[in-house]
Amino acid sequence: QKEVEQNSGPLSVPEGAIASLNCTYSDRGSQSFFWYRQYSGKSPELIMFIYSNGDKEDGRFTAQLNKASQYVSLLIRDSQPSDSATYLCAVNRGSQGNLIFGKGTKLSVKP
Amino acid sequence: GAVVSQHPSWVICKSGTSVKIECRSLDFQATTMFWYRQFPKQSLMLMATSNEGSKATYEQGVEKDKFLINHASLTLSTLTVTSAHPEDSSFYICSASNREFPYEQYFGPGTRLTVT
């Protein structure tokens, strides 16, 4: 079983819609969860992190964590074409802060 | 805040030569720096983790004698690709974290290496 799994997509949503990105992880001991956005040819950019069960909102982004189900998601409200990118889910491993990344979900927001 | 720079942003070198890539944390002290490699249309692959003043910890399958990592200060880490070959051509990205927030990694802009 892969440590962090994401649907590779592409996920296509119309402009203004809600984009829902999902991620599952295998290590029940994981405590920290991150969403990164990566534009083509660029390095990842941290957009959200969540440590506790429940929802965390930041502007148009909401991260949701369910440790019992080993599931973390990212909702993007009022999606814009500029949100078109690959979204990487990352989960911490160990005490050194190492992150395990999923392969990413490619999101396409159509005008 | 949390700005990480890399230099150079791109480099072309001949097979057999060595290339050094610098990673700097500009506005915070990076107790840990990470080096990743990313091939086209693939996800990030962690190569090694380095803590300031100590030897880097390499991931399985990464040759430590080929990819030399130095983390001499709290703001600078370097990756040297020795005797580069065309298969080393890739996008190399560093990230940094600090003691206060050890799990939040901030990425540099990456270095695109092409070996001819």
PDB file of C-alpha atoms in Angstrom:
ATOM      1  CA  GLN A   1       0.000   0.000   0.000  1.00  0.00           C
ATOM      2  CA  LYS A   2       1.334   3.401  -0.955  1.00  0.00           C
ATOM      3  CA  GLU A   3       1.939   5.713   1.972  1.00  0.00           C
ATOM      4  CA  VAL A   4       0.060   8.701   0.579  1.00  0.00           C
ATOM      5  CA  GLU A   5      -2.472   8.250  -2.171  1.00  0.00           C
ATOM      6  CA  GLN A   6      -4.168  10.811  -4.348  1.00  0.00           C
ATOM      7  CA  ASN A   7      -6.272  10.565  -7.450  1.00  0.00           C
ATOM      8  CA  SER A   8      -4.003  11.784 -10.230  1.00  0.00           C
ATOM      9  CA  GLY A   9      -6.860  13.417 -12.106  1.00  0.00           C
ATOM     10  CA  PRO A  10      -7.121  15.534 -14.041  1.00  0.00           C
ATOM     11  CA  LEU A  11      -9.975  17.018 -12.076  1.00  0.00           C
ATOM     12  CA  SER A  12     -11.838  19.524 -14.170  1.00  0.00           C
ATOM     13  CA  VAL A  13     -14.237  22.044 -12.628  1.00  0.00           C
ATOM     14  CA  PRO A  14     -15.898  25.158 -14.050  1.00  0.00           C
ATOM     15  CA  GLU A  15     -14.884  28.559 -12.817  1.00  0.00           C
ATOM     16  CA  GLY A  16     -16.728  29.497  -9.626  1.00  0.00           C
ATOM     17  CA  ALA A  17     -17.364  25.889  -8.577  1.00  0.00           C
ATOM     18  CA  ILE A  18     -15.986  24.050  -5.570  1.00  0.00           C
ATOM     19  CA  ALA A  19     -13.009  21.804  -6.240  1.00  0.00           C
ATOM     20  CA  SER A  20     -12.615  18.866  -3.879  1.00  0.00           C
ATOM     21  CA  LEU A  21      -9.254  17.154  -3.615  1.00  0.00           C
ATOM     22  CA  ASN A  22      -8.789  13.992  -1.597  1.00  0.00           C
ATOM     23  CA  CYS A  23      -5.906  12.167  -0.008  1.00  0.00           C
ATOM     24  CA  THR A  24      -5.533   9.021   2.076  1.00  0.00           C
ATOM     25  CA  TYR A  25      -2.517   7.942   4.095  1.00  0.00           C
ATOM     26  CA  SER A  26      -1.396   4.666   5.580  1.00  0.00           C
ATOM     27  CA  ASP A  27       0.579   5.606   8.706  1.00  0.00           C
ATOM     28  CA  ARG A  28      -1.802   5.989  11.646  1.00  0.00           C
ATOM     29  CA  GLY A  29       0.956   7.709  13.605  1.00  0.00           C
ATOM     30  CA  SER A  30       1.052  10.681  11.241  1.00  0.00           C
ATOM     31  CA  GLN A  31       0.305  13.947  12.997  1.00  0.00           C
ATOM     32  CA  SER A  32       0.788  16.703  10.446  1.00  0.00           C
ATOM     33  CA  PHE A  33      -0.805  17.108   7.048  1.00  0.00           C
ATOM     34  CA  PHE A  34      -0.050  19.557   4.308  1.00  0.00           C
ATOM     35  CA  TRP A  35      -1.359  20.697   0.980  1.00  0.00           C
ATOM     36  CA  TYR A  36       1.040  22.134  -1.548  1.00  0.00           C
ATOM     37  CA  ARG A  37       0.255  23.685  -4.905  1.00  0.00           C
ATOM     38  CA  GLN A  38       2.684  23.203  -7.764  1.00  0.00           C
ATOM     39  CA  TYR A  39       2.422  25.026 -11.057  1.00  0.00           C
ATOM     40  CA  SER A  40       4.013  23.395 -14.058  1.00  0.00           C
ATOM     41  CA  GLY A  41       7.770  23.901 -14.034  1.00  0.00           C
ATOM     42  CA  LYS A  42       7.729  25.513 -10.600  1.00  0.00           C
ATOM     43  CA  SER A  43       8.455  24.301  -7.088  1.00  0.00           C
ATOM     44  CA  PRO A  44       5.703  23.486  -4.561  1.00  0.00           C
ATOM     45  CA  GLU A  45       4.085  26.229  -2.538  1.00  0.00           C
ATOM     46  CA  LEU A  46       2.608  25.522   0.889  1.00  0.00           C
ATOM     47  CA  ILE A  47      -1.047  26.544   0.959  1.00  0.00           C
ATOM     48  CA  MET A  48      -2.522  24.776   3.985  1.00  0.00           C
ATOM     49  CA  PHE A  49      -1.551  22.641   6.917  1.00  0.00           C
ATOM     50  CA  ILE A  50      -3.741  20.891   9.455  1.00  0.00           C
ATOM     51  CA  TYR A  51      -2.884  19.044  12.619  1.00  0.00           C
ATOM     52  CA  SER A  52      -6.252  18.381  14.303  1.00  0.00           C
ATOM     53  CA  ASN A  53      -9.370  16.542  13.258  1.00  0.00           C
ATOM     54  CA  GLY A  54     -12.004  18.716  11.684  1.00  0.00           C
ATOM     55  CA  ASP A  55     -11.959  21.654   9.334  1.00  0.00           C
ATOM     56  CA  LYS A  56      -9.506  24.488   8.925  1.00  0.00           C
ATOM     57  CA  GLU A  57     -10.396  27.428   6.734  1.00  0.00           C
ATOM     58  CA  ASP A  58      -8.119  29.986   5.119  1.00  0.00           C
ATOM     59  CA  GLY A  59      -9.750  32.244   2.580  1.00  0.00           C
ATOM     60  CA  ARG A  60     -11.132  30.135  -0.247  1.00  0.00           C
ATOM     61  CA  PHE A  61      -9.361  27.031   1.024  1.00  0.00           C
ATOM     62  CA  THR A  62     -10.642  24.547   3.593  1.00  0.00           C
ATOM     63  CA  ALA A  63      -8.627  21.569   4.757  1.00  0.00           C
ATOM     64  CA  GLN A  64     -10.473  18.684   6.363  1.00  0.00           C
ATOM     65  CA  LEU A  65      -8.866  15.954   8.430  1.00  0.00           C
ATOM     66  CA  ASN A  66     -10.316  12.685   9.666  1.00  0.00           C
ATOM     67  CA  LYS A  67      -7.643  10.671  11.433  1.00  0.00           C
ATOM     68  CA  ALA A  68      -9.941   7.739  12.130  1.00  0.00           C
ATOM     69  CA  SER A  69     -10.488   7.302   8.410  1.00  0.00           C
ATOM     70  CA  GLN A  70      -6.904   8.371   7.565  1.00  0.00           C
ATOM     71  CA  TYR A  71      -8.274  10.894   5.163  1.00  0.00           C
ATOM     72  CA  VAL A  72      -7.460  14.500   4.434  1.00  0.00           C
ATOM     73  CA  SER A  73      -9.082  16.725   1.857  1.00  0.00           C
ATOM     74  CA  LEU A  74      -8.804  20.204   0.408  1.00  0.00           C
ATOM     75  CA  LEU A  75     -11.779  22.223  -0.762  1.00  0.00           C
ATOM     76  CA  ILE A  76     -11.298  25.220  -2.995  1.00  0.00           C
ATOM     77  CA  ARG A  77     -14.332  27.489  -3.144  1.00  0.00           C
ATOM     78  CA  ASP A  78     -15.058  29.840  -6.036  1.00  0.00           C
ATOM     79  CA  SER A  79     -12.404  28.129  -8.142  1.00  0.00           C
ATOM     80  CA  GLN A  80     -10.469  30.377 -10.491  1.00  0.00           C
ATOM     81  CA  PRO A  81      -8.476  29.515 -13.620  1.00  0.00           C
ATOM     82  CA  SER A  82      -5.377  30.576 -11.674  1.00  0.00           C
ATOM     83  CA  ASP A  83      -6.041  27.667  -9.304  1.00  0.00           C
ATOM     84  CA  SER A  84      -5.209  25.275 -12.156  1.00  0.00           C
ATOM     85  CA  ALA A  85      -2.170  23.385 -10.887  1.00  0.00           C
ATOM     86  CA  THR A  86      -1.123  20.099  -9.356  1.00  0.00           C
ATOM     87  CA  TYR A  87      -2.020  19.785  -5.684  1.00  0.00           C
ATOM     88  CA  LEU A  88       0.267  17.665  -3.549  1.00  0.00           C
ATOM     89  CA  CYS A  89      -0.823  16.102  -0.286  1.00  0.00           C
ATOM     90  CA  ALA A  90       1.982  15.538   2.212  1.00  0.00           C
ATOM     91  CA  VAL A  91       2.093  13.720   5.519  1.00  0.00           C
ATOM     92  CA  ASN A  92       4.842  13.856   8.102  1.00  0.00           C
ATOM     93  CA  ARG A  93       7.036  10.870   8.776  1.00  0.00           C
ATOM     94  CA  GLY A  94       9.072  10.553  11.930  1.00  0.00           C
ATOM     95  CA  SER A  95      10.404  13.215  14.226  1.00  0.00           C
ATOM     96  CA  GLN A  96      12.776  14.891  11.783  1.00  0.00           C
ATOM     97  CA  GLY A  97       9.991  16.520   9.888  1.00  0.00           C
ATOM     98  CA  ASN A  98      10.306  14.378   6.785  1.00  0.00           C
ATOM     99  CA  LEU A  99       7.277  14.594   4.574  1.00  0.00           C
ATOM    100  CA  ILE A 100       5.884  11.876   2.375  1.00  0.00           C
ATOM    101  CA  PHE A 101       4.253  13.307  -0.720  1.00  0.00           C
ATOM    102  CA  GLY A 102       1.460  11.897  -2.779  1.00  0.00           C
ATOM    103  CA  LYS A 103       1.807  11.965  -6.544  1.00  0.00           C
ATOM    104  CA  GLY A 104      -0.533  14.914  -6.763  1.00  0.00           C
ATOM    105  CA  THR A 105      -3.890  15.693  -8.327  1.00  0.00           C
ATOM    106  CA  LYS A 106      -3.946  17.879 -11.386  1.00  0.00           C
ATOM    107  CA  LEU A 107      -6.739  20.441 -11.192  1.00  0.00           C
ATOM    108  CA  SER A 108      -8.037  22.279 -14.225  1.00  0.00           C
ATOM    109  CA  VAL A 109     -10.452  25.177 -13.741  1.00  0.00           C
ATOM    110  CA  LYS A 110     -12.257  26.036 -16.965  1.00  0.00           C
ATOM    111  CA  PRO A 111     -13.312  29.660 -17.564  1.00  0.00           C
TER     112      PRO A 111
ATOM    113  CA  GLY B   1       8.375  35.322   5.683  1.00  0.00           C
ATOM    114  CA  ALA B   2       9.740  31.794   5.114  1.00  0.00           C
ATOM    115  CA  VAL B   3      11.586  32.548   1.901  1.00  0.00           C
ATOM    116  CA  VAL B   4      14.014  30.030   0.482  1.00  0.00           C
ATOM    117  CA  SER B   5      16.252  30.778  -2.469  1.00  0.00           C
ATOM    118  CA  GLN B   6      18.226  28.502  -4.750  1.00  0.00           C
ATOM    119  CA  HIS B   7      21.086  29.196  -7.060  1.00  0.00           C
ATOM    120  CA  PRO B   8      21.462  28.670  -9.921  1.00  0.00           C
ATOM    121  CA  SER B   9      17.912  28.425 -11.243  1.00  0.00           C
ATOM    122  CA  TRP B  10      19.128  26.422 -14.200  1.00  0.00           C
ATOM    123  CA  VAL B  11      22.440  24.941 -15.271  1.00  0.00           C
ATOM    124  CA  ILE B  12      23.743  23.024 -18.248  1.00  0.00           C
ATOM    125  CA  CYS B  13      26.902  21.004 -17.792  1.00  0.00           C
ATOM    126  CA  LYS B  14      28.889  18.408 -19.664  1.00  0.00           C
ATOM    127  CA  SER B  15      28.886  14.763 -18.703  1.00  0.00           C
ATOM    128  CA  GLY B  16      31.566  13.987 -16.124  1.00  0.00           C
ATOM    129  CA  THR B  17      31.672  17.425 -14.541  1.00  0.00           C
ATOM    130  CA  SER B  18      30.376  18.413 -11.109  1.00  0.00           C
ATOM    131  CA  VAL B  19      27.687  20.934 -10.320  1.00  0.00           C
ATOM    132  CA  LYS B  20      26.994  22.697  -7.033  1.00  0.00           C
ATOM    133  CA  ILE B  21      23.541  23.958  -6.106  1.00  0.00           C
ATOM    134  CA  GLU B  22      23.025  26.348  -3.206  1.00  0.00           C
ATOM    135  CA  CYS B  23      19.956  26.593  -1.027  1.00  0.00           C
ATOM    136  CA  ARG B  24      19.501  29.514   1.354  1.00  0.00           C
ATOM    137  CA  SER B  25      16.833  30.377   3.891  1.00  0.00           C
ATOM    138  CA  LEU B  26      16.570  34.158   3.680  1.00  0.00           C
ATOM    139  CA  ASP B  27      14.470  35.138   6.673  1.00  0.00           C
ATOM    140  CA  PHE B  28      14.626  32.270   9.133  1.00  0.00           C
ATOM    141  CA  GLN B  29      17.114  29.838  10.553  1.00  0.00           C
ATOM    142  CA  ALA B  30      16.713  26.483   8.878  1.00  0.00           C
ATOM    143  CA  THR B  31      17.632  23.760  11.305  1.00  0.00           C
ATOM    144  CA  THR B  32      16.746  21.146   8.718  1.00  0.00           C
ATOM    145  CA  MET B  33      17.019  21.260   4.963  1.00  0.00           C
ATOM    146  CA  PHE B  34      15.720  18.717   2.510  1.00  0.00           C
ATOM    147  CA  TRP B  35      16.762  17.950  -1.035  1.00  0.00           C
ATOM    148  CA  TYR B  36      14.298  16.591  -3.559  1.00  0.00           C
ATOM    149  CA  ARG B  37      14.483  15.553  -7.167  1.00  0.00           C
ATOM    150  CA  GLN B  38      11.554  15.650  -9.551  1.00  0.00           C
ATOM    151  CA  PHE B  39      11.454  14.112 -13.013  1.00  0.00           C
ATOM    152  CA  PRO B  40       8.901  15.365 -15.545  1.00  0.00           C
ATOM    153  CA  LYS B  41       5.301  14.523 -14.662  1.00  0.00           C
ATOM    154  CA  GLN B  42       6.403  12.705 -11.505  1.00  0.00           C
ATOM    155  CA  SER B  43       6.118  13.581  -7.871  1.00  0.00           C
ATOM    156  CA  LEU B  44       8.829  14.800  -5.564  1.00  0.00           C
ATOM    157  CA  MET B  45      11.393  12.259  -4.496  1.00  0.00           C
ATOM    158  CA  LEU B  46      13.205  12.991  -1.260  1.00  0.00           C
ATOM    159  CA  MET B  47      16.924  12.496  -1.718  1.00  0.00           C
ATOM    160  CA  ALA B  48      18.315  13.451   1.670  1.00  0.00           C
ATOM    161  CA  THR B  49      17.715  15.321   4.883  1.00  0.00           C
ATOM    162  CA  SER B  50      20.389  17.466   6.470  1.00  0.00           C
ATOM    163  CA  ASN B  51      20.633  19.082   9.851  1.00  0.00           C
ATOM    164  CA  GLU B  52      22.957  21.982  10.434  1.00  0.00           C
ATOM    165  CA  GLY B  53      26.403  20.811  11.426  1.00  0.00           C
ATOM    166  CA  SER B  54      25.789  17.106  10.955  1.00  0.00           C
ATOM    167  CA  LYS B  55      25.971  14.601   8.144  1.00  0.00           C
ATOM    168  CA  ALA B  56      23.053  14.254   5.800  1.00  0.00           C
ATOM    169  CA  THR B  57      20.722  11.284   5.975  1.00  0.00           C
ATOM    170  CA  TYR B  58      20.205   9.827   2.519  1.00  0.00           C
ATOM    171  CA  GLU B  59      17.144   7.991   1.306  1.00  0.00           C
ATOM    172  CA  GLN B  60      17.496   4.437   0.135  1.00  0.00           C
ATOM    173  CA  GLY B  61      18.870   4.234  -3.365  1.00  0.00           C
ATOM    174  CA  VAL B  62      20.474   7.678  -3.343  1.00  0.00           C
ATOM    175  CA  GLU B  63      24.253   7.526  -3.696  1.00  0.00           C
ATOM    176  CA  LYS B  64      25.821   9.686  -1.020  1.00  0.00           C
ATOM    177  CA  ASP B  65      29.166   9.797  -2.838  1.00  0.00           C
ATOM    178  CA  LYS B  66      27.484  11.121  -5.951  1.00  0.00           C
ATOM    179  CA  PHE B  67      25.198  13.638  -4.295  1.00  0.00           C
ATOM    180  CA  LEU B  68      27.277  15.475  -1.721  1.00  0.00           C
ATOM    181  CA  ILE B  69      25.309  17.536   0.748  1.00  0.00           C
ATOM    182  CA  ASN B  70      26.738  20.112   3.093  1.00  0.00           C
ATOM    183  CA  HIS B  71      24.723  22.059   5.648  1.00  0.00           C
ATOM    184  CA  ALA B  72      27.394  24.270   7.143  1.00  0.00           C
ATOM    185  CA  SER B  73      25.210  26.996   8.590  1.00  0.00           C
ATOM    186  CA  LEU B  74      21.624  27.635   9.633  1.00  0.00           C
ATOM    187  CA  THR B  75      20.940  29.438   6.393  1.00  0.00           C
ATOM    188  CA  LEU B  76      22.875  27.531   3.756  1.00  0.00           C
ATOM    189  CA  SER B  77      22.927  24.017   2.382  1.00  0.00           C
ATOM    190  CA  THR B  78      24.631  22.860  -0.793  1.00  0.00           C
ATOM    191  CA  LEU B  79      24.109  19.878  -3.051  1.00  0.00           C
ATOM    192  CA  THR B  80      26.960  18.865  -5.327  1.00  0.00           C
ATOM    193  CA  VAL B  81      26.219  16.457  -8.133  1.00  0.00           C
ATOM    194  CA  THR B  82      29.562  14.822  -8.844  1.00  0.00           C
ATOM    195  CA  SER B  83      30.531  13.301 -12.195  1.00  0.00           C
ATOM    196  CA  ALA B  84      27.149  14.178 -13.606  1.00  0.00           C
ATOM    197  CA  HIS B  85      25.606  12.041 -16.325  1.00  0.00           C
ATOM    198  CA  PRO B  86      22.610  12.681 -18.592  1.00  0.00           C
ATOM    199  CA  GLU B  87      20.385  10.552 -16.347  1.00  0.00           C
ATOM    200  CA  ASP B  88      21.031  13.061 -13.549  1.00  0.00           C
ATOM    201  CA  SER B  89      19.195  15.697 -15.557  1.00  0.00           C
ATOM    202  CA  SER B  90      16.252  16.680 -13.407  1.00  0.00           C
ATOM    203  CA  PHE B  91      14.603  19.411 -11.362  1.00  0.00           C
ATOM    204  CA  TYR B  92      16.335  19.667  -7.990  1.00  0.00           C
ATOM    205  CA  ILE B  93      14.410  21.399  -5.231  1.00  0.00           C
ATOM    206  CA  CYS B  94      15.426  22.182  -1.683  1.00  0.00           C
ATOM    207  CA  SER B  95      13.185  22.945   1.241  1.00  0.00           C
ATOM    208  CA  ALA B  96      13.794  24.164   4.748  1.00  0.00           C
ATOM    209  CA  SER B  97      12.139  23.991   8.126  1.00  0.00           C
ATOM    210  CA  ASN B  98      13.002  25.271  11.552  1.00  0.00           C
ATOM    211  CA  ARG B  99      12.858  24.057  15.129  1.00  0.00           C
ATOM    212  CA  GLU B 100       9.696  25.961  15.962  1.00  0.00           C
ATOM    213  CA  PHE B 101       7.705  24.468  13.119  1.00  0.00           C
ATOM    214  CA  PRO B 102       9.603  21.317  12.163  1.00  0.00           C
ATOM    215  CA  TYR B 103       6.929  19.898   9.914  1.00  0.00           C
ATOM    216  CA  GLU B 104       6.309  22.949   7.755  1.00  0.00           C
ATOM    217  CA  GLN B 105       8.648  22.869   4.801  1.00  0.00           C
ATOM    218  CA  TYR B 106       9.166  25.891   2.604  1.00  0.00           C
ATOM    219  CA  PHE B 107      10.516  25.222  -0.837  1.00  0.00           C
ATOM    220  CA  GLY B 108      13.084  27.003  -2.909  1.00  0.00           C
ATOM    221  CA  PRO B 109      12.286  27.767  -6.548  1.00  0.00           C
ATOM    222  CA  GLY B 110      14.242  24.770  -7.805  1.00  0.00           C
ATOM    223  CA  THR B 111      17.240  24.232 -10.068  1.00  0.00           C
ATOM    224  CA  ARG B 112      16.838  22.659 -13.467  1.00  0.00           C
ATOM    225  CA  LEU B 113      19.933  20.623 -14.297  1.00  0.00           C
ATOM    226  CA  THR B 114      20.648  19.452 -17.818  1.00  0.00           C
ATOM    227  CA  VAL B 115      23.643  17.222 -18.398  1.00  0.00           C
ATOM    228  CA  THR B 116      24.771  16.930 -22.010  1.00  0.00           C
TER     229      THR B 116
END
